[in-house]
Coordinates of C-alpha atoms and ligand atoms in Angstrom, one line a residue:
M1 CA 31.4 58.4 -54.9
T2 CA 29.9 57.3 -51.6
Q3 CA 32.5 56.6 -48.9
P4 CA 32.2 52.8 -47.9
T5 CA 30.9 52.0 -44.5
R6 CA 33.1 50.1 -42.3
V7 CA 31.5 47.0 -40.6
A8 CA 33.4 44.9 -38.2
I9 CA 32.3 41.3 -37.4
T10 CA 33.9 39.3 -34.6
G11 CA 33.8 35.5 -34.8
A12 CA 33.4 35.9 -38.6
A13 CA 34.4 32.3 -39.3
G14 CA 31.9 30.9 -37.0
Q15 CA 28.3 29.6 -37.7
I16 CA 26.7 33.1 -37.5
G17 CA 29.5 35.1 -39.0
Y18 CA 29.3 32.9 -42.1
Q19 CA 25.7 33.7 -42.7
L20 CA 26.2 37.3 -41.6
A21 CA 29.3 38.5 -43.7
F22 CA 27.4 37.5 -46.9
R23 CA 24.3 39.2 -46.3
I24 CA 25.9 42.3 -45.2
A25 CA 28.3 42.3 -48.1
S26 CA 25.3 41.9 -50.4
G27 CA 23.7 45.0 -49.2
Q28 CA 20.9 43.4 -47.1
M29 CA 21.7 45.4 -43.9
L30 CA 22.6 48.9 -45.0
G31 CA 20.9 48.9 -48.5
P32 CA 22.0 48.5 -52.2
N33 CA 23.5 52.0 -52.3
T34 CA 25.9 51.7 -49.5
P35 CA 29.2 50.1 -50.2
V36 CA 30.7 48.4 -47.3
I37 CA 34.2 47.3 -46.2
L38 CA 34.0 44.2 -43.9
Q39 CA 36.6 44.0 -41.1
L40 CA 36.5 40.4 -39.9
L41 CA 38.1 39.3 -36.6
E42 CA 38.9 35.9 -35.5
I43 CA 41.3 34.2 -33.1
P44 CA 44.5 32.9 -34.3
P45 CA 43.4 29.2 -34.7
A46 CA 40.5 30.2 -37.0
L47 CA 42.4 32.5 -39.4
G48 CA 42.7 29.7 -42.0
A49 CA 39.0 29.2 -42.0
L50 CA 38.7 33.1 -42.1
K51 CA 40.9 33.2 -45.2
G52 CA 38.3 31.0 -46.7
V53 CA 35.5 33.2 -45.8
E54 CA 37.3 36.2 -47.5
M55 CA 38.1 34.2 -50.5
E56 CA 34.4 33.3 -50.9
L57 CA 33.2 36.8 -50.2
L58 CA 35.4 38.1 -53.1
D59 CA 34.1 35.2 -55.4
C60 CA 30.4 36.5 -54.8
A61 CA 31.5 39.6 -56.7
F62 CA 28.9 41.7 -54.7
P63 CA 28.6 45.2 -56.3
T64 CA 28.3 46.5 -52.6
L65 CA 31.4 45.1 -51.3
A66 CA 34.3 47.5 -51.4
G67 CA 36.9 45.6 -49.3
V68 CA 37.6 42.8 -46.8
V69 CA 40.1 42.8 -44.0
A70 CA 40.7 39.5 -42.1
T71 CA 42.7 39.9 -38.8
D72 CA 43.2 38.6 -35.4
K73 CA 43.9 42.1 -34.1
A74 CA 41.0 43.8 -32.6
E75 CA 42.6 47.3 -33.3
E76 CA 42.7 46.5 -37.0
A77 CA 39.1 45.0 -37.0
F78 CA 37.7 48.1 -35.2
A79 CA 39.6 50.8 -36.9
D80 CA 37.3 53.5 -38.0
A81 CA 34.4 51.0 -37.8
H82 CA 30.9 52.5 -38.2
Y83 CA 29.2 49.3 -37.1
A84 CA 30.5 46.5 -35.0
L85 CA 28.8 43.1 -34.7
L86 CA 30.4 41.3 -31.8
V87 CA 29.4 37.8 -32.4
G88 CA 32.5 35.9 -31.3
A89 CA 32.4 34.4 -27.9
K90 CA 33.6 31.4 -25.9
P91 CA 31.2 28.7 -26.1
R92 CA 30.3 26.8 -22.9
G93 CA 32.9 23.8 -22.5
A94 CA 32.0 20.5 -20.8
G95 CA 31.6 20.9 -17.0
M96 CA 32.0 24.7 -17.3
E97 CA 29.7 26.5 -14.7
R98 CA 27.6 29.4 -16.0
K99 CA 29.7 31.7 -13.7
D100 CA 33.0 30.6 -15.6
L101 CA 31.4 31.2 -18.8
L102 CA 30.3 34.7 -17.7
L103 CA 33.9 35.4 -16.6
E104 CA 35.6 34.1 -19.7
N105 CA 33.4 36.1 -21.9
A106 CA 33.8 39.1 -19.7
K107 CA 37.5 39.2 -20.5
I108 CA 36.9 39.0 -24.2
F109 CA 34.2 42.0 -23.9
S110 CA 36.4 44.1 -21.7
A111 CA 39.2 44.0 -24.2
Q112 CA 36.9 44.6 -27.1
G113 CA 35.2 47.4 -25.4
K114 CA 38.7 49.0 -24.9
A115 CA 39.6 48.3 -28.5
L116 CA 36.4 49.9 -29.8
N117 CA 37.1 52.9 -27.5
D118 CA 40.5 53.5 -28.9
N119 CA 39.9 52.7 -32.6
A120 CA 36.3 52.9 -33.8
D121 CA 34.6 55.7 -35.3
R122 CA 33.1 58.1 -32.7
Q123 CA 29.6 57.2 -34.0
V124 CA 30.0 53.5 -34.2
R125 CA 27.0 51.4 -33.4
V126 CA 27.6 48.2 -31.7
L127 CA 25.5 45.0 -31.6
V128 CA 26.6 42.3 -29.2
V129 CA 25.5 38.8 -30.1
G130 CA 27.8 36.5 -28.4
N131 CA 26.3 35.2 -25.2
P132 CA 25.7 36.1 -22.5
A133 CA 24.8 39.0 -24.8
N134 CA 23.3 41.6 -22.5
T135 CA 25.9 41.5 -19.9
N136 CA 28.7 41.3 -22.4
A137 CA 27.4 44.5 -23.9
L138 CA 27.4 46.1 -20.3
I139 CA 30.9 45.2 -20.0
A140 CA 31.9 46.4 -23.5
Y141 CA 30.3 49.9 -22.9
R142 CA 31.7 50.2 -19.3
N143 CA 35.2 49.7 -21.0
A144 CA 34.5 52.3 -23.6
P145 CA 34.5 55.5 -21.6
D146 CA 34.9 57.7 -24.5
L147 CA 32.0 56.5 -26.4
D148 CA 28.3 57.1 -25.9
P149 CA 26.8 54.0 -23.9
A150 CA 23.8 54.4 -26.2
R151 CA 26.0 53.2 -29.0
F152 CA 26.1 49.8 -27.4
T153 CA 23.2 47.4 -27.8
A154 CA 22.4 43.5 -27.4
M155 CA 20.5 41.3 -29.4
T156 CA 17.0 40.2 -28.4
R157 CA 15.5 40.5 -32.0
L158 CA 15.7 36.8 -32.6
D159 CA 13.5 36.3 -29.5
H160 CA 11.2 39.1 -30.8
N161 CA 11.0 37.4 -34.1
R162 CA 10.3 34.0 -32.6
A163 CA 7.4 35.5 -30.6
L164 CA 6.0 37.1 -33.8
A165 CA 6.2 33.7 -35.6
Q166 CA 4.4 32.0 -32.6
L167 CA 1.6 34.4 -32.4
A168 CA 1.1 34.5 -36.2
A169 CA 0.9 30.6 -36.2
K170 CA -1.6 30.7 -33.5
T171 CA -3.8 33.3 -34.9
G172 CA -3.5 32.0 -38.4
K173 CA -2.3 35.4 -39.7
S174 CA 0.9 36.6 -41.3
V175 CA 3.6 38.1 -39.3
N176 CA 2.8 41.4 -41.3
A177 CA -0.5 41.7 -39.5
I178 CA 1.0 41.9 -36.1
R179 CA 2.4 45.2 -34.5
Q180 CA 3.8 46.0 -31.1
M181 CA 5.4 42.9 -30.0
T182 CA 7.7 43.4 -27.0
L183 CA 10.4 41.3 -25.7
W184 CA 11.5 42.3 -22.2
G185 CA 14.8 41.7 -20.4
N186 CA 17.6 39.2 -20.8
H187 CA 18.4 37.1 -24.0
S188 CA 18.0 33.9 -21.7
A189 CA 15.4 31.6 -20.5
T190 CA 13.9 34.5 -18.2
Q191 CA 13.1 36.6 -21.1
Y192 CA 9.6 37.8 -21.2
P193 CA 7.8 37.9 -24.6
D194 CA 4.9 40.3 -24.1
I195 CA 1.8 40.3 -26.3
S196 CA -0.2 42.6 -24.1
H197 CA 0.1 45.6 -26.5
C198 CA 0.1 43.7 -29.7
T199 CA -2.5 44.0 -32.5
V200 CA -3.1 41.4 -35.1
D201 CA -4.9 43.0 -38.1
G202 CA -5.6 45.9 -35.9
K203 CA -7.5 43.8 -33.1
P204 CA -5.8 43.5 -29.7
A205 CA -3.9 40.2 -29.5
P206 CA -5.1 39.4 -25.9
S207 CA -8.6 39.2 -27.2
L208 CA -7.8 36.7 -29.8
V209 CA -6.0 34.1 -27.7
D210 CA -6.6 32.9 -24.3
E211 CA -4.4 33.5 -21.1
T212 CA -3.7 29.9 -20.5
W213 CA -2.1 29.7 -24.0
V214 CA 0.0 32.7 -23.3
R215 CA 1.2 31.6 -19.9
D216 CA 1.7 27.7 -20.6
D217 CA 2.6 27.6 -24.3
F218 CA 3.6 30.9 -25.9
I219 CA 6.0 32.3 -23.2
P220 CA 7.8 28.9 -22.6
T221 CA 8.0 28.2 -26.4
V222 CA 9.7 31.3 -26.9
Q223 CA 12.0 31.1 -23.9
Q224 CA 13.0 27.6 -24.9
R225 CA 13.2 28.0 -28.6
G226 CA 17.0 28.0 -28.7
A227 CA 17.3 24.8 -26.8
A228 CA 14.5 23.3 -29.2
I229 CA 16.7 24.2 -32.3
I230 CA 19.8 22.8 -30.8
K231 CA 17.9 19.6 -30.0
A232 CA 16.6 19.3 -33.7
R233 CA 19.8 20.6 -35.5
G234 CA 22.6 19.4 -33.2
V235 CA 23.9 22.9 -33.3
S236 CA 22.5 26.4 -32.2
S237 CA 20.5 28.7 -34.5
A238 CA 22.8 30.5 -36.9
A239 CA 20.8 31.5 -40.0
S240 CA 17.9 33.0 -37.8
A241 CA 20.4 34.7 -35.5
A242 CA 22.1 36.2 -38.5
S243 CA 18.9 37.2 -39.8
A244 CA 17.9 38.9 -36.5
A245 CA 21.2 40.7 -36.4
I246 CA 20.4 42.1 -39.9
D247 CA 17.0 43.3 -38.8
H248 CA 18.4 44.9 -35.6
V249 CA 21.2 46.9 -37.3
R250 CA 19.0 47.8 -40.3
D251 CA 16.1 49.2 -38.1
W252 CA 18.5 51.1 -36.0
A253 CA 20.4 52.6 -39.0
L254 CA 17.5 53.2 -41.4
G255 CA 14.6 53.4 -38.9
S256 CA 11.8 51.2 -37.6
P257 CA 8.5 51.0 -39.2
A258 CA 6.5 54.1 -38.4
D259 CA 3.4 52.1 -37.0
D260 CA 5.4 49.7 -35.1
W261 CA 8.3 49.2 -32.7
V262 CA 11.0 46.6 -32.2
S263 CA 12.9 44.9 -29.4
M264 CA 16.5 45.8 -28.5
A265 CA 18.6 45.4 -25.4
V266 CA 19.9 48.8 -24.5
P267 CA 21.4 50.4 -21.5
S268 CA 18.5 51.1 -19.1
D269 CA 17.7 54.8 -18.3
G270 CA 15.4 53.7 -15.6
S271 CA 12.3 53.3 -17.7
Y272 CA 9.7 51.0 -16.3
G273 CA 11.4 50.9 -13.0
I274 CA 14.3 48.9 -14.6
T275 CA 17.7 49.4 -12.8
E276 CA 19.7 52.0 -14.6
G277 CA 22.7 50.9 -16.4
I278 CA 22.0 47.2 -17.1
V279 CA 21.5 46.2 -20.6
Y280 CA 17.7 45.3 -20.8
S281 CA 15.5 44.6 -23.7
F282 CA 12.8 47.1 -24.2
P283 CA 10.3 48.2 -26.9
V284 CA 12.2 50.7 -29.0
R285 CA 11.5 52.9 -31.8
C286 CA 14.4 54.0 -34.2
K287 CA 14.8 57.2 -36.1
Q288 CA 17.5 59.0 -37.8
G289 CA 20.0 56.5 -36.5
R290 CA 18.9 56.6 -32.8
W291 CA 16.8 54.4 -30.5
E292 CA 14.2 55.6 -28.0
I293 CA 12.4 53.4 -25.5
V294 CA 8.7 53.5 -26.1
Q295 CA 7.1 55.2 -23.0
G296 CA 3.9 55.1 -21.3
L297 CA 2.8 51.4 -21.7
E298 CA 0.6 50.0 -19.2
I299 CA 2.1 47.2 -17.3
S300 CA -0.2 44.3 -15.7
E301 CA 0.9 42.5 -12.4
F302 CA 1.5 39.5 -14.6
S303 CA 3.8 41.6 -16.7
R304 CA 5.5 43.3 -13.9
T305 CA 6.4 39.9 -12.1
R306 CA 8.1 38.7 -15.3
M307 CA 9.9 41.9 -16.0
K308 CA 11.3 41.8 -12.5
A309 CA 12.5 38.1 -12.7
T310 CA 14.5 38.8 -15.8
E311 CA 15.9 42.0 -14.4
A312 CA 17.0 40.0 -11.2
E313 CA 19.0 37.6 -13.5
L314 CA 20.7 40.5 -15.2
L315 CA 21.6 42.0 -11.8
E316 CA 23.0 38.8 -10.6
E317 CA 25.1 38.6 -13.9
R318 CA 26.4 42.1 -13.4
D319 CA 27.3 41.3 -10.0
G320 CA 29.3 38.3 -11.2
V321 CA 31.6 40.6 -13.4
R322 CA 31.7 43.5 -11.0
D323 CA 35.6 43.7 -11.2
L324 CA 35.5 44.3 -14.9
I325 CA 33.0 47.1 -15.1
Ligands
NAI1 P1 30.6 29.4 -33.2 O1 31.3 28.7 -32.2 O2 30.2 28.9 -34.5 O3 31.5 30.8 -33.7 C1 32.0 31.6 -32.8 C2 33.4 32.2 -33.5 O4 33.9 33.2 -32.5 C3 34.4 31.1 -33.6 O5 34.7 31.1 -35.0 C4 35.5 31.6 -32.7 O6 36.7 31.2 -33.2 C5 35.2 33.0 -32.5 N1 35.9 33.8 -31.4 C6 36.0 33.1 -30.1 N2 36.4 34.0 -29.4 C7 36.7 35.2 -30.2 C8 37.3 36.4 -29.7 N3 37.8 36.7 -28.5 N4 37.5 37.2 -30.9 C9 37.0 37.0 -32.1 N5 36.4 36.0 -32.4 C10 36.3 35.0 -31.5 O7 29.3 30.3 -32.6 P2 28.1 30.9 -33.3 O8 27.0 29.8 -33.5 O9 28.4 31.7 -34.4 O10 27.5 31.8 -32.1 C11 28.2 32.9 -31.7 C12 27.7 33.3 -30.5 O11 26.4 34.0 -30.6 C13 27.6 32.5 -29.2 O12 27.9 33.1 -28.0 C14 26.1 32.2 -29.1 O13 25.6 31.6 -27.9 C15 25.5 33.5 -29.5 N6 24.1 33.5 -30.0 C16 23.4 34.7 -29.5 C17 22.1 34.6 -30.0 C18 21.2 35.9 -29.6 O14 20.0 35.9 -29.8 N7 21.8 36.9 -28.8 C19 21.5 33.7 -31.0 C20 22.3 32.7 -31.4 C21 23.7 32.5 -30.8

C-alpha cells in the first residue's frame, strides 16, 4: 500500500484553512492515488474550532484521507511533514503599523522555520500563504539552516491567476488560451503582472491589447484585486486563495504544463538582477518536484522599472526583520 503523504496546514481553522483542508483531503492537490494525513496547527484559542474542522473532515469519508492530527504544537504538526502550507498569520489589528505587523509575523515564522528544521521530512516542500508572505518565507528558510532554501516558497499564484482572468476577459478568450503569464516580485500592491511574454491562442498578447489598458487598467486591477474583494465581501479572499495554493503545490509536486510556466515566489539566485536571497516571484517551470526560474526573457524598460520597485519593497521588508534572519 502507498505510504500516506503528510501535509501540514497552519491556521487550519481560519477562512483559507477551512477551504484548503477539504480540497487536499479529497485528493485535489496530490491526486486521487495519494493518501494524505492532514496535520493541522492552530493557536490554543482556535482549538475548539479546529476540532470541528477535524470532525467535518472525518464526516466527508474521503477515500484519500488517511488520518487527521489537530494540535497547537508546531513540532507535532510538522512531524515528518512532506508538505507544509503556512497559512496562519497574525492579521493587522486596528491602529497597527505595517512595521509592527511585519515584526509580529516575523516571530511566528521564525519559530515555525525552526520547528520545520527540527521535525519535518528533509524533502519537505513549504508554501507560505500568510502575509507578508514573501518576507515570512525568507524568515522561515533563514531559520531552517538544515533544509535546502529551495524548499521554501511563497504564494503569488493567486495574483497570477487574477492576471489570467483579467486578460481572458479583455480578449474574450478562455484562460486556457493563455500561456506564459508572469507575476514578478512581492505579493503586495507593488507586484508586477507582466503580459509581455504572454500569448493568447498563440498570438502575442501585447499585439491584442493596447498599452494604455495594460498600464492604467490591467496592472492596477490585478494589484488592487485583494482590496476589491474585501470591499465586496467584507472579508478577504479565501476560496480563490485556497484554490491558488492547491495550484501552486500541485504544479510544484506533479509538474507545470510542458508548454507553459507558472509564477512562484522563491529565494532569488540573482536571476534578472534581483538581489540574491530575497523571496521574489519569478516565472518558473516545475519538473520532477523541483522548480526552476525561466531564464533569458527579454525585459523592457517599462518592466525593469516595475520589477525594481517591487524588489525595493522586499529589501525594505527584509531590513525591517534583520534581527530574525
Ligand atoms: P483567518 O484570520 O481567517 O485565519 C488565520 C488563522 O490562523 C486563524 O484561525 C488563526 O487562529 C490562525 N493562526 C494565527 N497565528 C497562528 C500561529 N502562530 N500558528 C497557527 N495558526 C495561527 O485568515 P485567512 O483569511 O485564512 O488568511 C490567512 C493568511 O493568508 C492572512 O495572513 C492573509 O493575509 C493571507 N492571504 C494571503 C494570500 C496570498 O495570495 N499570499 C491571499 C489571501 C490571504
